[in-house]
Short mmCIF file of C-alpha atoms in Angstrom, two decimals:
data_model
loop_
_atom_site.label_atom_id
_atom_site.label_comp_id
_atom_site.label_asym_id
_atom_site.label_seq_id
_atom_site.Cartn_x
_atom_site.Cartn_y
_atom_site.Cartn_z
CA MET A 375 31.35 64.66 71.28
CA MET A 376 31.71 62.03 68.70
CA VAL A 377 30.03 59.48 70.91
CA GLU A 378 27.10 61.82 71.51
CA ASN A 379 26.44 62.45 67.83
CA VAL A 380 26.54 58.69 67.15
CA GLY A 381 24.13 58.08 70.07
CA ARG A 382 21.69 60.55 68.62
CA LYS A 383 21.55 58.77 65.32
CA ASP A 384 20.72 55.25 66.45
CA HIS A 385 21.62 53.91 69.95
CA SER A 386 20.37 50.46 69.06
CA HIS A 387 22.88 49.71 66.25
CA PRO A 388 25.57 47.26 67.43
CA ILE A 389 28.47 49.27 66.08
CA TYR A 390 27.32 52.38 68.03
CA THR A 391 26.86 50.45 71.20
CA TYR A 392 30.21 48.91 70.74
CA ILE A 393 31.80 52.46 70.44
CA ASN A 394 29.86 53.96 73.42
CA SER A 395 30.96 51.11 75.64
CA ASN A 396 34.60 51.74 74.73
CA SER A 397 34.58 55.55 74.69
CA GLN A 398 34.21 55.64 78.42
CA SER A 399 37.48 53.61 79.03
CA ASP A 400 40.43 55.63 80.21
CA ASN A 401 42.96 53.07 78.62
CA THR A 402 44.21 54.70 75.37
CA SER A 403 45.72 51.42 74.11
CA ASN A 404 42.42 49.62 74.41
CA GLN A 405 40.75 52.41 72.55
CA ILE A 406 43.23 52.21 69.69
CA THR A 407 42.78 48.41 69.61
CA GLN A 408 39.05 48.75 69.43
CA GLU A 409 39.32 51.34 66.66
CA SER A 410 41.57 49.05 64.60
CA ARG A 411 38.98 46.28 64.98
CA LEU A 412 36.33 48.68 63.89
CA ALA A 413 38.42 49.85 60.93
CA ASN A 414 38.75 46.24 59.87
CA ASP A 415 34.94 45.76 59.97
CA ILE A 416 34.37 48.85 58.04
CA ILE A 417 36.90 47.59 55.40
CA SER A 418 35.04 44.29 55.16
CA ILE A 419 31.70 46.13 54.69
CA THR A 420 33.24 48.36 52.10
CA GLN A 421 34.59 45.31 50.23
CA ILE A 422 31.08 43.78 50.03
CA HIS A 423 29.75 47.02 48.79
CA THR A 424 32.43 47.19 46.12
CA ASP A 425 31.67 43.67 44.93
CA ILE A 426 28.00 44.52 44.58
CA VAL A 427 28.68 47.57 42.70
CA SER A 428 31.14 45.79 40.41
CA SER A 429 28.60 42.99 39.71
CA SER A 430 25.95 45.50 38.83
CA LEU A 431 28.24 47.27 36.45
CA ALA A 432 29.41 44.09 34.70
CA PRO A 433 26.44 43.72 32.33
CA LEU A 434 27.11 47.17 30.92
CA ASN A 435 29.93 45.63 28.70
CA PRO A 436 28.33 42.50 27.30
CA THR A 437 31.01 42.28 24.62
CA GLN A 438 33.73 41.83 27.30
CA GLY A 439 34.48 38.24 28.18
CA PRO A 440 34.00 36.84 31.64
CA GLY A 441 37.80 37.00 32.24
CA LEU A 442 37.82 40.75 31.69
CA ALA A 443 34.93 41.31 34.13
CA ASN A 444 36.73 39.15 36.77
CA ASP A 445 39.85 41.15 36.21
CA MET A 446 38.02 44.50 36.61
CA ARG A 447 36.39 43.33 39.82
CA SER A 448 39.70 42.16 41.15
CA ILE A 449 41.34 45.49 40.27
CA THR A 450 38.46 47.39 41.86
CA HIS A 451 38.60 45.22 45.02
CA GLU A 452 42.35 45.77 45.39
CA SER A 453 42.09 49.48 44.85
CA SER A 454 39.12 49.81 47.08
CA THR A 455 40.83 47.84 49.84
CA SER A 456 44.02 49.83 49.55
CA ASN A 457 42.16 53.24 49.53
CA GLU A 458 39.95 52.25 52.42
CA GLU A 459 42.86 51.20 54.49
CA THR A 460 44.61 54.52 53.84
CA THR A 461 41.46 56.48 54.48
CA SER A 462 40.52 54.65 57.58
CA ALA A 463 43.98 55.11 58.90
CA SER A 464 44.16 58.88 58.14
CA LYS A 465 40.62 59.99 58.74
CA PRO A 466 39.07 60.45 62.18
CA LEU A 467 36.76 57.79 63.54
CA HIS A 468 33.50 59.78 63.22
CA THR A 469 34.29 60.35 59.52
CA VAL A 470 34.78 56.62 59.01
CA ILE A 471 31.55 55.97 60.88
CA GLN A 472 29.69 58.47 58.60
CA MET A 473 31.04 56.77 55.47
CA THR A 474 30.01 53.42 56.75
CA GLU A 475 26.51 54.71 57.26
CA ASP A 476 26.43 56.15 53.68
CA ASN A 477 27.80 52.94 52.32
CA GLU A 478 25.30 50.82 54.12
CA SER A 479 22.46 53.07 53.04
CA SER A 480 23.69 52.94 49.36
CA THR A 481 24.23 49.27 49.53
CA SER A 482 20.80 48.72 51.00
CA ASN A 483 19.14 50.81 48.33
CA GLU A 484 21.05 49.07 45.53
CA LYS A 485 20.28 45.68 46.87
CA ALA A 486 16.64 46.65 47.16
CA THR A 487 16.69 47.94 43.63
CA SER A 488 18.61 45.01 42.23
CA ALA A 489 16.27 42.65 44.15
CA SER A 490 13.00 44.32 43.22
CA LYS A 491 13.62 44.98 39.59
CA PRO A 492 14.66 41.44 38.60
CA LEU A 493 11.82 40.00 40.67
CA HIS A 494 9.28 42.16 38.86
CA THR A 495 10.78 41.30 35.54
CA VAL A 496 10.96 37.56 36.35
CA ILE A 497 7.39 37.60 37.44
CA GLN A 498 6.29 39.39 34.27
CA MET A 499 8.33 37.16 32.12
CA THR A 500 7.06 34.10 33.94
CA GLU A 501 3.40 35.33 33.42
CA ASP A 502 4.11 36.03 29.78
CA ASN A 503 5.83 32.64 29.31
CA GLU A 504 2.98 30.82 31.05
CA SER A 505 0.38 32.69 28.93
CA SER A 506 2.43 31.98 25.79
CA THR A 507 2.88 28.41 26.72
CA SER A 508 -0.78 28.06 27.60
CA ASN A 509 -1.76 29.55 24.23
CA GLU A 510 0.77 27.36 22.36
CA LYS A 511 -0.41 24.24 24.13
CA ALA A 512 -4.10 25.08 23.42
CA THR A 513 -3.17 25.71 19.80
CA SER A 514 -1.01 22.67 19.50
CA ALA A 515 -3.74 20.62 21.18
CA SER A 516 -6.59 21.91 19.13
CA LYS A 517 -5.10 22.12 15.70
CA PRO A 518 -3.70 18.50 15.53
CA LEU A 519 -6.98 17.25 16.90
CA HIS A 520 -8.89 19.08 14.28
CA THR A 521 -6.49 17.77 11.68
CA VAL A 522 -6.70 14.19 12.97
CA ILE A 523 -10.50 14.29 12.95
CA GLN A 524 -10.36 15.75 9.44
CA MET A 525 -7.92 13.17 8.25
CA THR A 526 -10.00 10.40 9.83
CA GLU A 527 -13.08 11.64 8.07
CA ASP A 528 -11.19 11.86 4.75
CA ASN A 529 -9.78 8.34 5.21
CA ASP A 530 -13.25 6.94 6.02
CA ARG A 531 -14.68 8.69 2.96
CA ASP A 532 -11.74 7.59 0.72
CA GLU A 533 -12.11 4.07 2.06
CA GLN A 534 -15.87 4.04 1.35
CA GLU A 535 -15.35 5.42 -2.14
CA CYS A 536 -12.46 2.86 -2.67
CA TRP A 537 -14.79 -0.02 -1.72
CA SER A 538 -17.68 1.40 -3.72
CA ALA A 539 -15.33 1.84 -6.75
CA TYR A 540 -14.02 -1.74 -6.21
CA ILE A 541 -17.45 -3.29 -5.97
CA HIS A 542 -18.71 -1.36 -8.89
CA ARG A 543 -15.67 -2.15 -11.14
CA HIS A 544 -15.78 -5.93 -10.35
CA GLY A 545 -19.52 -5.90 -10.77
CA LYS A 546 -19.12 -4.31 -14.20
CA ASN A 547 -16.35 -6.75 -15.15
CA THR A 548 -18.41 -9.76 -13.99
CA GLY A 549 -21.52 -8.49 -15.85
CA LEU A 550 -19.60 -8.04 -19.10
CA ALA A 551 -18.02 -11.51 -18.83
CA LEU A 552 -21.47 -13.01 -18.13
CA LYS A 553 -22.98 -11.19 -21.12
CA ARG A 554 -20.41 -12.62 -23.54
CA ASN A 555 -20.49 -16.06 -21.97
CA ILE A 556 -24.23 -16.30 -22.25
CA VAL A 557 -23.83 -15.99 -26.02
CA SER A 558 -20.44 -17.71 -26.51
CA VAL A 559 -20.72 -20.48 -23.88
CA GLY A 560 -24.36 -20.96 -22.90
CA LEU A 561 -25.82 -21.18 -26.30
CA PRO A 562 -23.07 -23.45 -27.72
CA THR A 563 -23.39 -25.72 -24.59
CA ALA A 564 -27.19 -26.05 -25.07
CA VAL A 565 -26.66 -26.76 -28.78
CA ARG A 566 -23.95 -29.39 -27.97
CA GLU A 567 -26.32 -31.15 -25.56
CA TYR A 568 -29.25 -31.17 -28.06
CA VAL A 569 -26.92 -32.51 -30.81
CA ARG A 570 -25.44 -35.11 -28.50
CA ARG A 571 -28.69 -36.44 -27.09
CA SER A 572 -31.25 -35.77 -29.81
CA VAL A 573 -29.74 -35.26 -33.30
CA LEU A 574 -26.97 -37.79 -33.40
CA PRO A 575 -28.80 -40.76 -32.02
CA VAL A 576 -31.53 -40.35 -34.68
CA LEU A 577 -28.88 -39.82 -37.40
CA PHE A 578 -26.86 -42.79 -36.49
CA ASP A 579 -29.95 -45.02 -36.42
CA LYS A 580 -30.14 -44.27 -40.26
CA LEU A 581 -26.41 -44.73 -41.03
CA PRO A 582 -24.35 -47.85 -41.23
CA GLN A 583 -22.92 -49.23 -37.97
CA ALA A 584 -19.34 -48.18 -38.85
CA ALA A 585 -20.41 -44.60 -39.55
CA PRO A 586 -20.44 -43.43 -35.97
CA VAL A 587 -16.95 -44.90 -35.23
CA SER A 588 -15.56 -43.41 -38.39
CA LEU A 589 -16.93 -40.01 -37.40
CA GLY A 590 -15.61 -40.38 -34.00
CA ALA A 591 -12.15 -41.03 -35.37
CA ILE A 592 -12.41 -37.99 -37.48
CA ALA A 593 -13.34 -36.02 -34.37
CA LEU A 594 -10.24 -37.18 -32.66
CA ALA A 595 -7.95 -36.45 -35.69
CA THR A 596 -9.55 -32.92 -36.42
CA PRO A 597 -7.67 -31.03 -33.64
CA ILE A 598 -4.34 -32.73 -34.72
CA ALA A 599 -4.88 -31.61 -38.27
CA LEU A 600 -5.63 -28.07 -37.29
CA GLN A 601 -2.52 -27.91 -35.17
CA LEU A 602 -0.31 -29.09 -37.98
CA ILE A 603 -1.90 -26.66 -40.41
CA GLY A 604 -1.43 -23.83 -37.94
CA LEU A 605 2.19 -24.89 -37.34
CA ALA A 606 2.90 -24.92 -41.18
CA ARG A 607 1.27 -21.47 -41.48
CA ASP A 608 3.39 -20.00 -38.71
CA ILE A 609 6.57 -21.31 -40.32
CA HIS A 610 5.66 -20.07 -43.72
CA ALA A 611 4.73 -16.58 -42.36
CA GLY A 612 7.76 -16.40 -40.15
CA THR A 613 5.70 -15.88 -37.06
CA ILE A 614 6.70 -19.19 -35.31
CA THR A 615 8.27 -18.72 -31.80
CA GLN A 616 9.77 -21.30 -29.39
CA LYS A 617 6.70 -20.91 -27.20
CA SER A 618 4.24 -21.34 -29.94
CA LEU A 619 6.04 -24.37 -31.38
CA SER A 620 6.32 -26.15 -28.10
CA SER A 621 2.63 -25.32 -27.41
CA ARG A 622 1.48 -26.87 -30.72
CA LEU A 623 3.56 -29.94 -30.19
CA THR A 624 2.19 -30.42 -26.78
CA ASN A 625 -1.32 -30.00 -27.99
CA ILE A 626 -0.72 -32.64 -30.73
CA ALA A 627 0.80 -35.01 -28.15
CA LEU A 628 -2.15 -34.51 -25.78
CA ALA A 629 -4.78 -35.18 -28.45
CA LEU A 630 -2.84 -38.12 -29.81
CA GLY A 631 -2.23 -39.65 -26.38
CA THR A 632 -5.86 -39.44 -25.17
CA GLY A 633 -7.18 -40.55 -28.43
CA THR A 634 -5.01 -43.60 -28.48
CA ALA A 635 -6.05 -44.44 -24.91
CA LEU A 636 -9.72 -44.09 -25.90
CA VAL A 637 -9.34 -46.53 -28.81
CA ALA A 638 -7.33 -48.93 -26.84
CA THR A 639 -9.89 -49.21 -24.10
CA GLY A 640 -12.69 -49.68 -26.58
CA GLY A 641 -14.53 -46.59 -25.49
CA LEU A 642 -14.69 -44.95 -28.90
CA SER A 643 -18.16 -46.27 -29.70
CA VAL A 644 -19.45 -44.95 -26.40
CA ALA A 645 -17.82 -41.62 -26.62
CA VAL A 646 -18.61 -40.91 -30.28
CA ASN A 647 -21.63 -38.72 -29.64
CA SER A 648 -19.95 -36.59 -27.13
CA LEU A 649 -16.74 -36.26 -29.24
CA ILE A 650 -18.67 -35.18 -32.44
CA ALA A 651 -20.96 -32.80 -30.49
CA ALA A 652 -17.92 -31.11 -28.78
CA VAL A 653 -15.62 -30.85 -31.77
CA PHE A 654 -18.11 -30.13 -34.56
CA SER A 655 -20.84 -28.03 -32.76
CA TYR A 656 -19.64 -26.56 -29.44
CA VAL A 657 -16.12 -25.49 -30.38
CA PRO A 658 -16.98 -23.83 -33.76
CA LEU A 659 -20.06 -21.97 -32.31
CA ARG A 660 -18.06 -20.79 -29.30
CA ASP A 661 -15.12 -19.51 -31.30
CA LEU A 662 -17.31 -17.94 -34.05
CA SER A 663 -19.24 -15.95 -31.46
CA GLN A 664 -16.06 -14.94 -29.60
CA TYR A 665 -14.49 -13.88 -32.83
CA PHE A 666 -17.19 -11.16 -33.28
CA LEU A 667 -18.01 -10.52 -29.66
CA GLN A 668 -14.75 -9.50 -28.03
CA LEU A 669 -14.03 -9.27 -24.23
CA GLN A 670 -11.04 -7.00 -23.73
CA ASP A 671 -9.26 -5.60 -20.70
CA ASN A 672 -6.71 -2.93 -19.86
CA ASN A 673 -3.79 -5.14 -19.08
CA GLN A 674 -0.72 -3.96 -20.94
CA GLY A 675 1.65 -6.62 -22.30
CA GLY A 676 1.53 -10.17 -23.49
CA PHE A 677 1.12 -13.52 -21.59
CA ARG A 678 3.29 -14.29 -18.56
CA PHE A 679 3.97 -17.79 -17.49
CA GLU A 680 3.52 -17.35 -13.75
CA PRO A 681 -0.13 -15.88 -13.97
CA THR A 682 -0.92 -18.38 -16.71
CA SER A 683 0.20 -21.38 -14.65
CA LYS A 684 -1.84 -20.16 -11.69
CA SER A 685 -4.78 -19.85 -13.92
CA ALA A 686 -4.18 -23.42 -15.19
CA ALA A 687 -4.26 -24.72 -11.61
CA ALA A 688 -7.37 -22.73 -10.85
CA TYR A 689 -8.99 -24.04 -14.09
CA MET A 690 -8.37 -27.64 -12.97
CA VAL A 691 -10.38 -27.04 -9.82
CA ASN A 692 -12.93 -25.04 -11.75
CA GLN A 693 -13.68 -27.77 -14.28
CA MET A 694 -13.84 -30.46 -11.64
CA THR A 695 -16.46 -28.40 -9.90
CA VAL A 696 -18.24 -27.57 -13.08
CA ASP A 697 -18.50 -31.27 -14.12
CA GLN A 698 -19.85 -32.15 -10.76
CA GLY A 699 -22.20 -29.18 -10.63
CA MET A 700 -23.64 -30.06 -14.08
CA ASN A 701 -24.38 -33.59 -12.97
CA MET A 702 -26.09 -32.47 -9.79
CA LEU A 703 -28.18 -29.70 -11.46
CA VAL A 704 -29.29 -31.98 -14.25
CA HIS A 705 -30.20 -34.62 -11.65
CA THR A 706 -32.34 -31.88 -9.95
CA LEU A 707 -33.95 -30.47 -13.02
CA THR A 708 -34.78 -33.81 -14.84
CA PRO A 709 -37.95 -34.57 -12.90
CA ILE A 710 -39.17 -31.08 -13.54
CA ILE A 711 -38.42 -30.31 -17.22
CA GLY A 712 -37.21 -33.70 -18.60
CA GLU A 713 -33.86 -35.14 -19.27
CA LEU A 714 -33.07 -33.24 -22.58
CA ALA A 715 -34.08 -29.90 -21.31
CA ALA A 716 -32.37 -30.55 -18.00
CA ASN A 717 -29.11 -31.20 -19.72
CA MET A 718 -29.38 -28.33 -22.08
CA LEU A 719 -30.34 -25.81 -19.35
CA GLY A 720 -28.39 -27.18 -16.41
CA ARG A 721 -25.11 -27.71 -18.17
CA ALA A 722 -25.39 -24.38 -19.96
CA LEU A 723 -25.88 -22.51 -16.65
CA ILE A 724 -23.04 -24.15 -14.86
CA ASN A 725 -20.70 -23.81 -17.88
CA ILE A 726 -21.44 -20.08 -18.08
CA ALA A 727 -20.61 -19.67 -14.43
CA GLY A 728 -17.31 -21.70 -14.77
CA GLU A 729 -16.09 -19.82 -17.76
CA THR A 730 -17.02 -16.51 -16.13
CA VAL A 731 -14.86 -17.36 -13.11
CA ASP A 732 -12.01 -18.34 -15.46
CA GLU A 733 -12.16 -15.04 -17.24
CA LEU A 734 -11.99 -13.15 -13.88
CA THR A 735 -9.28 -15.42 -12.61
CA ASN A 736 -6.99 -15.40 -15.66
CA ARG A 737 -7.25 -11.68 -16.30
CA GLY A 738 -7.01 -10.94 -12.56
CA PHE A 739 -3.74 -12.87 -12.19
CA HIS A 740 -2.31 -11.02 -15.12
CA ALA A 741 -3.45 -7.66 -13.74
CA THR A 742 -1.61 -8.47 -10.55
CA SER A 743 1.46 -9.44 -12.44
CA TYR A 744 1.33 -6.19 -14.38
CA ASN A 745 0.73 -4.13 -11.21
CA ASN A 746 -2.69 -3.13 -12.53
CA PRO A 747 -4.86 -2.47 -9.47
CA GLU A 748 -7.84 -1.29 -11.58
CA LEU A 749 -8.68 -4.11 -13.90
CA ASN A 750 -11.37 -3.01 -16.32
CA PHE A 751 -13.22 -5.08 -18.95
CA ASP A 752 -14.69 -3.90 -22.13
CA LEU A 753 -17.12 -5.75 -24.43
CA ARG A 754 -17.27 -4.77 -28.00
CA PHE A 755 -18.38 -6.09 -31.47
CA ARG A 756 -15.30 -6.54 -33.56
CA PRO A 757 -15.11 -3.52 -36.09
CA GLY A 758 -15.11 -4.04 -39.81
CA ASN A 759 -11.46 -3.18 -40.27
CA GLU A 760 -10.38 -6.03 -37.98
CA ARG A 761 -12.46 -8.68 -39.80
CA THR A 762 -9.69 -9.74 -42.07
CA GLN A 763 -8.28 -12.88 -43.47
CA LYS A 764 -5.47 -12.85 -41.05
CA THR A 765 -7.63 -12.53 -37.96
CA ALA A 766 -9.91 -15.18 -39.29
CA TYR A 767 -7.12 -17.58 -39.84
CA ASN A 768 -5.67 -16.83 -36.42
CA GLN A 769 -9.03 -17.69 -34.78
CA LEU A 770 -9.36 -20.85 -36.77
CA PHE A 771 -5.80 -22.27 -36.60
CA ASP A 772 -4.80 -20.91 -33.08
CA THR A 773 -7.84 -20.55 -30.93
CA LEU A 774 -10.24 -23.05 -32.48
CA ALA A 775 -7.50 -25.62 -32.96
CA GLY A 776 -6.50 -25.27 -29.26
CA ARG A 777 -9.93 -25.46 -27.96
CA ALA A 778 -10.76 -28.43 -30.06
CA THR A 779 -7.68 -30.17 -28.66
CA LEU A 780 -8.85 -29.35 -25.11
CA PHE A 781 -12.42 -30.85 -25.51
CA SER A 782 -11.48 -33.85 -27.63
CA SER A 783 -8.75 -34.72 -25.21
CA SER A 784 -10.84 -34.26 -22.06
CA THR A 785 -13.69 -36.21 -23.60
CA ALA A 786 -11.46 -39.04 -24.77
CA GLY A 787 -9.77 -39.20 -21.38
CA CYS A 788 -12.98 -39.27 -19.50
CA PHE A 789 -14.48 -42.15 -21.55
CA ALA A 790 -11.19 -44.03 -21.52
CA ALA A 791 -11.26 -43.97 -17.68
CA GLN A 792 -14.98 -44.81 -17.42
CA LYS A 793 -15.10 -44.65 -13.59
CA GLY A 794 -18.60 -43.17 -13.47
CA ASP A 795 -17.89 -41.08 -10.37
CA PHE A 796 -15.93 -38.10 -9.08
CA ARG A 797 -12.69 -39.65 -10.64
CA ASP A 798 -14.16 -38.85 -14.04
CA SER A 799 -14.35 -35.25 -13.09
CA MET A 800 -10.78 -35.32 -11.79
CA VAL A 801 -9.58 -36.76 -15.16
CA VAL A 802 -11.38 -34.02 -17.03
CA GLY A 803 -9.91 -31.27 -14.75
CA ILE A 804 -6.34 -32.63 -14.97
CA ILE A 805 -6.42 -32.89 -18.78
CA LEU A 806 -7.83 -29.38 -19.19
CA ALA A 807 -5.23 -28.06 -16.82
CA ILE A 808 -2.38 -29.72 -18.79
CA GLY A 809 -3.77 -28.24 -22.07
CA TYR A 810 -4.40 -24.76 -20.54
CA ILE A 811 -0.96 -23.28 -20.96
CA PRO A 812 -0.32 -24.70 -24.47
CA PHE A 813 -3.73 -23.31 -25.54
CA ILE A 814 -2.60 -19.80 -24.29
CA TYR A 815 0.95 -19.86 -25.80
CA THR A 816 -0.24 -21.04 -29.13
CA HIS A 817 -1.18 -17.46 -29.79
CA ASP A 818 2.42 -16.27 -29.17
CA LYS A 819 3.69 -14.98 -32.59
CA LYS A 820 6.33 -12.84 -34.25
CA GLU A 821 4.80 -10.06 -36.41
CA LEU A 822 7.20 -10.32 -39.26
CA ILE A 823 5.12 -10.82 -42.27
CA LYS A 824 1.68 -9.35 -42.48
CA LEU A 825 -1.10 -11.16 -44.50
CA PRO A 826 -3.20 -9.20 -46.83
CA ALA A 827 -6.00 -7.38 -45.09
CA THR A 828 -8.91 -9.12 -46.84
CA THR A 829 -12.20 -8.71 -45.05
CA VAL A 830 -14.41 -11.73 -44.41
#
């Protein structure tokens, strides 16, 4: 009866075939042995089912640690095994077979459910993640690209504006320096050449022969006298500093040394016209015009030795080039406009250019030293409240005295050498470079005693 019921259910199942083949045996012991093996198989299947059920129930207690879940599964396994052994031993075989079918059906359904639900969830999560990742990639790819393009455009625009502002600022500075130098350098240079080549030769023809040499000696002594008066004035006012003292002494030594060399070489009579024109016409006109027409900048602070020494070295090359440029331009213009006009115009133009370069170089070096990336010039006419006795004396005994020293020394040195070629220009450049730093630091003062503010 038991075999027939099983056969009606599913004759193809291996377990049922196994039971049918053994149910026809007459040997009772063999039947018992086969039933024992079947019971063991059923116990194994039940154990698998128990493990699956335990694993599906484990997530219900997320707060429990993994050790507790393992303990629970172990307890469930032991209990199930013990119960199944007892039940399989006590229950009839057809009951055990029915339980096995129910367990297999439940296990199959649970496996199908546990397999289908996570798969659907994983697929959905994968699709969502892929969609989210795709959107994030698209966003992260598009936004930085837009940002980079915008930054590139901004940088290009800023660079163009920076270059435009740079060119505009330096063009403005150069223009202002040129304007002042046309007045304070160009006109005095033209006057100097006219006095030197036209006025003095006519004047000396009417004077005794010793007069030119005497006037030349006075021109050599004038810068030294101005330096001594300026030194006494600084000491009396309490404004003397170590830098200004050493600068004045250097100027005196430079003027005295070149003057002595000129007299010793017998070149004074030849250099007299140039000395007188430089000291008594060029220097006073230049410093008078620069006293009223001021070129200022936005550098904050006093003089510094490093940028000043760099400017001195640059000025040496500058003046060598200027001297050679003057000779070349005069030689070019003489056949066109005559010797006098060529000297007046040619030397004035080259001198304007040279002094403009010096203004840009000296102030530019100081701007770099002061970390001033936007050097700006300003040209103004000295206001009335600054036209005082003090400022006038400063201009006379500091600036004019220093400039007179520079030009008398360079002229004396050039005529003392009398090489008649590029070596003369080298001598001029070297002497002017030596006197450049003392000329600057003569203006270094202590403001302790203020002179009365008397207007000129």
